């Protein structure tokens, strides 16, 4: 596949060192010491990629579990059957386990001397897909009722989260250093605590104002947007400009530097066009599936950027294999050519998921073969 040809450039970057900076006080002084303790109890035969994948599957399990009890995000609304308390407890445990395993996998790799570019790609690739799963799961706490968050508002909040994620990899694409965002650790710990708190006090607690007429949903929305535009974005631009002033940018022109944003922006335009001009108001009808489609498509675009920044190759201007058919799908939906929008959304979401999984499996197989390793085992393949 032409979309995974950049992976071949690992042939000349085998000794590439993973460069990342984590300056978040919560991470440095609390979580890293905790993870250092956790990794010591793990067996040395346990492959880091298996730890990464297990953590990711906890987030998927959360998404599926909440989809069963709250498929359309109405369960937390007044007058609806609420999600059982034990589900919130399980969600809090699963989310914290996923966060912990995501922090432990790299330490296990260094502990077992098994760090490879495949591990870095596997970790960050699954992180890009994880965005949609934890955002959609948290949404069930507030729901879309009178005291909840409108599905359109949540759609734009999701995009704020997605662009905040890709900013870190855009930085590394330009500077060679992955600056880990502060908001990630704070949000993961907070999310787990909110799940546990909801299990104890019930979703009715979120109906009441937190201060004057400010509802918890307003505080939730404000915190995400404020964190992105006052911390994440300014820090990314600062690191970019700092590298520019010191002449350490990996790309000389602004066009090349900002090229990674072309596909995500086009994806945003296409999905928003569908939301705004949908004849049947598809986001109101099928918010969970629409979010899943957008989040998976974004993950596919982001994974290709991660491959490029790891292999030191030029980012593709457009992900044609994904965006071109999506353009046709959106046109068919908004013009009424395909009258059953829900069916069209389900079919396109399935196609996007299968495409992304195929891409991921192809890349992992290619790298595993090149480095002569197993993706989920520390054993070496036979030389036969």
XYZ file of C-alpha atoms in Angstrom:
384
model
C 0.000 0.000 0.000
C 1.297 3.438 -0.878
C -0.081 4.844 2.382
C 2.446 2.851 4.402
C 5.471 3.373 2.187
C 6.912 5.930 4.655
C 7.396 3.042 7.071
C 10.178 1.762 4.819
C 12.195 4.809 5.799
C 12.745 3.139 9.160
C 15.497 1.289 7.300
C 17.623 4.411 7.678
C 16.327 5.408 11.112
C 16.804 2.199 13.104
C 18.841 4.021 15.711
C 16.344 6.865 16.014
C 16.098 7.945 19.655
C 12.712 8.665 21.139
C 12.830 12.298 22.278
C 10.065 13.451 24.603
C 9.684 15.980 27.403
C 7.207 15.685 30.251
C 7.200 18.695 32.578
C 3.767 18.291 34.156
C 4.199 18.362 37.982
C 1.390 15.803 38.460
C 3.142 13.447 36.077
C 6.687 14.055 37.324
C 6.064 14.003 41.096
C 3.036 11.705 41.433
C 2.328 9.483 38.445
C 5.866 8.552 37.394
C 6.815 7.366 40.911
C 3.557 5.378 40.969
C 4.252 3.854 37.543
C 7.818 3.013 38.599
C 6.336 0.976 41.444
C 3.758 -0.710 39.224
C 6.232 -1.788 36.552
C 8.319 -3.641 39.148
C 5.504 -6.146 39.749
C 5.036 -6.930 36.070
C 6.700 -10.112 34.762
C 9.732 -9.452 32.580
C 8.315 -11.655 29.804
C 5.352 -9.293 29.317
C 5.717 -7.390 26.046
C 5.272 -3.581 26.263
C 3.012 -3.555 23.200
C 0.696 -6.029 24.922
C 0.480 -3.646 27.879
C -0.310 -0.762 25.492
C -3.011 -2.740 23.701
C -4.580 -3.939 26.965
C -4.852 -0.373 28.214
C -6.468 0.703 24.972
C -8.983 -2.146 25.174
C -10.073 -0.944 28.624
C -11.134 2.330 26.961
C -12.941 0.430 24.205
C -14.670 -1.668 26.887
C -15.798 1.541 28.605
C -17.199 2.837 25.326
C -19.090 -0.405 24.632
C -20.363 -0.655 28.217
C -21.749 2.887 28.205
C -23.145 2.357 24.699
C -25.191 -0.543 26.098
C -26.644 1.488 28.962
C -26.705 4.911 27.288
C -26.486 4.573 23.520
C -27.990 7.963 22.646
C -26.622 9.895 25.667
C -30.032 10.441 27.301
C -29.711 8.167 30.350
C -28.403 10.942 32.619
C -31.304 13.239 31.776
C -34.167 13.800 34.191
C -37.021 11.355 33.635
C -34.840 8.668 32.033
C -33.558 5.405 33.474
C -30.090 6.237 34.771
C -26.930 4.219 34.284
C -26.433 1.820 37.259
C -23.923 2.956 39.873
C -21.724 -0.113 39.389
C -21.183 0.925 35.753
C -19.667 4.232 36.876
C -17.395 2.370 39.306
C -16.296 0.024 36.518
C -15.778 2.986 34.183
C -13.559 4.712 36.750
C -11.499 1.570 37.299
C -11.136 0.843 33.584
C -10.182 4.431 32.787
C -7.520 4.517 35.509
C -6.180 1.120 34.432
C -5.933 2.362 30.844
C -4.109 5.499 31.993
C -1.766 3.477 34.209
C -0.907 0.948 31.504
C -0.288 3.810 29.073
C 2.256 5.183 31.541
C 3.837 1.818 32.308
C 4.390 0.432 28.805
C 7.418 2.614 28.042
C 8.979 1.807 31.406
C 8.501 -1.907 30.731
C 10.191 -1.466 27.345
C 13.240 0.138 28.949
C 13.213 -2.408 31.777
C 13.293 -5.321 29.326
C 15.572 -3.553 26.835
C 12.914 -3.944 24.142
C 12.330 -0.343 23.037
C 11.687 -0.101 19.294
C 10.124 2.438 16.896
C 7.251 -0.055 16.591
C 6.485 0.445 20.280
C 6.430 4.229 19.923
C 4.184 4.054 16.870
C 1.897 1.504 18.538
C 1.586 3.635 21.682
C 0.872 6.969 20.015
C -1.244 5.427 17.272
C -3.625 3.883 19.799
C -3.590 7.117 21.826
C -4.899 8.980 18.777
C -7.835 6.564 18.542
C -8.423 6.599 22.304
C -9.504 10.268 22.186
C -12.978 9.423 20.922
C -13.517 6.614 23.420
C -12.851 8.585 26.594
C -14.623 11.740 25.326
C -17.784 9.796 24.427
C -17.690 7.913 27.723
C -17.397 11.102 29.785
C -20.308 12.583 27.818
C -22.636 10.008 29.373
C -22.111 11.628 32.786
C -23.889 14.824 31.712
C -25.934 13.545 28.791
C -27.885 15.715 26.433
C -30.814 16.714 28.612
C -31.776 20.131 29.966
C -28.789 20.208 32.317
C -26.534 18.345 29.894
C -24.476 19.191 26.833
C -26.026 19.566 23.402
C -24.803 16.949 20.897
C -23.589 19.691 18.550
C -21.662 21.371 21.371
C -20.056 18.047 22.259
C -19.157 17.570 18.594
C -17.107 20.784 18.639
C -15.636 19.901 22.042
C -14.500 16.614 20.525
C -12.719 18.505 17.772
C -11.005 20.733 20.337
C -9.684 17.566 22.028
C -8.616 16.038 18.698
C -6.724 19.131 17.560
C -5.102 19.423 20.997
C -3.825 15.881 20.544
C -2.427 16.402 17.070
C -0.634 19.589 18.164
C 1.902 17.514 20.109
C 2.773 15.419 17.063
C 2.850 18.516 14.858
C 5.459 19.886 17.282
C 7.573 16.765 16.973
C 7.171 16.804 13.179
C 8.753 20.261 13.209
C 11.080 20.225 16.227
C 11.995 16.555 16.620
C 10.832 16.607 20.257
C 7.486 15.382 21.565
C 6.317 17.837 24.232
C 3.771 15.913 26.307
C 0.720 18.113 27.054
C -0.060 18.939 30.675
C -3.775 18.551 30.168
C -3.594 14.812 29.488
C -2.527 13.662 32.965
C -4.813 16.115 34.736
C -7.797 15.108 32.600
C -7.257 11.360 33.060
C -7.041 11.562 36.840
C -10.034 13.921 36.944
C -12.135 11.683 34.686
C -11.551 8.642 36.878
C -12.431 10.602 40.023
C -15.604 11.989 38.419
C -16.721 8.468 37.481
C -16.285 7.310 41.098
C -17.975 10.448 42.429
C -20.948 9.943 40.106
C -21.341 6.369 41.341
C -21.638 7.654 44.918
C -23.819 10.753 44.525
C -25.738 9.947 41.327
C -26.080 11.917 38.103
C -28.703 14.142 39.734
C -25.830 16.000 41.419
C -24.808 17.409 38.046
C -28.258 18.986 37.621
C -27.525 21.600 40.283
C -25.514 24.784 39.602
C -21.921 24.740 40.765
C -21.960 28.527 41.292
C -24.864 30.952 40.806
C -26.401 29.832 37.495
C -23.253 28.112 36.236
C -23.999 24.424 35.687
C -21.387 21.692 35.881
C -21.767 21.145 32.139
C -20.785 24.780 31.553
C -17.751 24.347 33.807
C -16.853 21.145 31.933
C -17.078 22.873 28.556
C -15.198 25.967 29.729
C -12.324 23.940 31.234
C -11.706 21.922 28.052
C -11.785 24.945 25.747
C -9.817 27.178 28.119
C -7.127 24.532 28.650
C -6.730 24.087 24.901
C -6.568 27.770 23.984
C -4.679 29.115 27.015
C -2.236 26.244 27.654
C -1.960 23.653 24.859
C -2.054 25.934 21.806
C 0.180 28.714 23.238
C 2.765 26.157 24.429
C 2.821 24.466 21.027
C 3.315 27.761 19.232
C 5.973 28.789 21.768
C 7.946 25.580 21.206
C 7.596 25.994 17.435
C 8.775 29.621 17.489
C 11.611 28.753 19.868
C 12.855 26.136 17.411
C 12.429 28.612 14.569
C 14.554 31.249 16.340
C 17.278 28.709 17.064
C 17.204 27.426 13.461
C 16.443 23.877 14.606
C 13.169 23.451 12.713
C 13.163 20.354 10.531
C 11.182 22.111 7.778
C 12.263 25.408 6.262
C 8.989 26.802 4.878
C 5.745 27.592 6.677
C 3.863 25.546 4.092
C 5.871 22.425 4.907
C 5.624 23.119 8.636
C 1.834 23.401 8.626
C 1.228 20.684 6.028
C 0.143 18.130 8.695
C -2.953 20.223 9.427
C -4.324 20.017 5.879
C -5.963 16.589 6.165
C -7.405 17.125 9.685
C -8.858 20.495 8.650
C -10.439 18.966 5.547
C -11.825 16.149 7.677
C -13.315 18.759 10.019
C -14.859 20.645 7.074
C -16.392 17.486 5.605
C -17.838 16.188 8.876
C -19.140 19.639 9.855
C -20.757 20.034 6.443
C -22.621 16.799 7.070
C -23.689 17.995 10.541
C -24.885 21.414 9.364
C -26.629 20.391 6.154
C -27.941 16.956 7.119
C -31.557 16.595 5.910
C -32.469 14.329 8.835
C -30.263 16.036 11.455
C -27.999 12.983 11.654
C -26.078 14.163 14.719
C -29.294 14.297 16.759
C -30.306 10.849 15.503
C -26.983 9.017 15.829
C -24.512 11.058 17.899
C -22.484 8.086 19.215
C -21.891 6.560 15.776
C -21.091 9.940 14.237
C -18.524 10.674 16.960
C -17.016 7.216 16.447
C -16.725 7.813 12.712
C -15.064 11.207 13.165
C -12.706 9.978 15.888
C -11.609 6.936 13.887
C -11.051 8.949 10.707
C -9.015 11.448 12.714
C -6.935 8.622 14.206
C -6.157 7.321 10.724
C -4.965 10.741 9.570
C -2.941 11.233 12.749
C -1.260 7.822 12.519
C 0.081 8.731 9.087
C 1.532 11.933 10.559
C 3.116 9.932 13.388
C 4.737 7.590 10.851
C 6.100 10.584 8.939
C 7.497 12.396 11.976
C 9.083 9.166 13.259
C 10.646 8.255 9.910
C 11.683 11.859 9.160
C 9.734 11.922 5.890
C 7.478 14.540 4.335
C 3.876 14.499 5.480
C 1.332 13.580 2.829
C -0.637 16.702 1.803
C -3.927 14.779 1.794
C -5.107 11.341 2.889
C -6.849 10.684 -0.401
C -7.829 7.072 0.334
C -9.970 8.316 3.222
C -10.994 11.869 2.365
C -11.966 11.351 -1.263
C -14.617 8.681 -0.575
C -15.767 10.660 2.470
C -16.388 13.639 0.203
C -18.649 11.442 -1.922
C -20.437 10.127 1.183
C -21.089 13.621 2.548
C -22.357 14.848 -0.819
C -24.672 11.839 -1.092
C -26.016 12.579 2.382
C -26.565 16.340 2.208
C -28.022 16.287 -1.321
C -30.449 13.504 -0.500
C -29.078 11.132 -3.133
C -28.833 8.505 -0.390
C -32.113 8.984 1.473
C -31.410 6.746 4.478
C -28.749 8.794 6.261
C -28.578 6.493 9.264
C -27.770 3.493 7.064
C -25.220 5.557 5.140
C -23.558 6.623 8.393
C -23.376 3.044 9.661
C -21.915 1.793 6.384
C -19.350 4.598 6.202
C -18.385 4.181 9.877
C -17.799 0.459 9.310
C -15.683 1.268 6.245
C -13.613 3.818 8.184
C -13.003 1.399 11.070
C -12.014 -1.444 8.727
C -9.723 0.886 6.757
C -8.019 2.116 9.923
C -7.596 -1.377 11.372
C -6.184 -2.629 8.053
C -3.726 0.256 7.950
C -2.614 -0.362 11.523
C -2.190 -4.111 11.055
C -0.249 -3.574 7.817
C 2.162 -1.127 9.448
C 2.691 -3.347 12.502
C 3.348 -6.410 10.326
C 5.781 -4.496 8.148
C 7.747 -3.160 11.100
C 7.704 -6.495 12.913
C 9.128 -8.201 9.850
C 11.800 -5.536 9.371
C 12.982 -5.571 12.996
C 12.540 -9.358 13.230
C 10.361 -9.127 16.332
C 6.883 -10.146 17.449
C 4.467 -7.323 18.152
C 3.055 -8.901 21.321
C 5.891 -11.070 22.536
C 9.498 -10.564 23.611
C 10.502 -13.851 21.992
C 12.490 -13.605 18.785
C 11.151 -15.195 15.571
C 13.127 -18.133 14.269
C 15.683 -17.315 11.600
C 14.363 -20.026 9.294
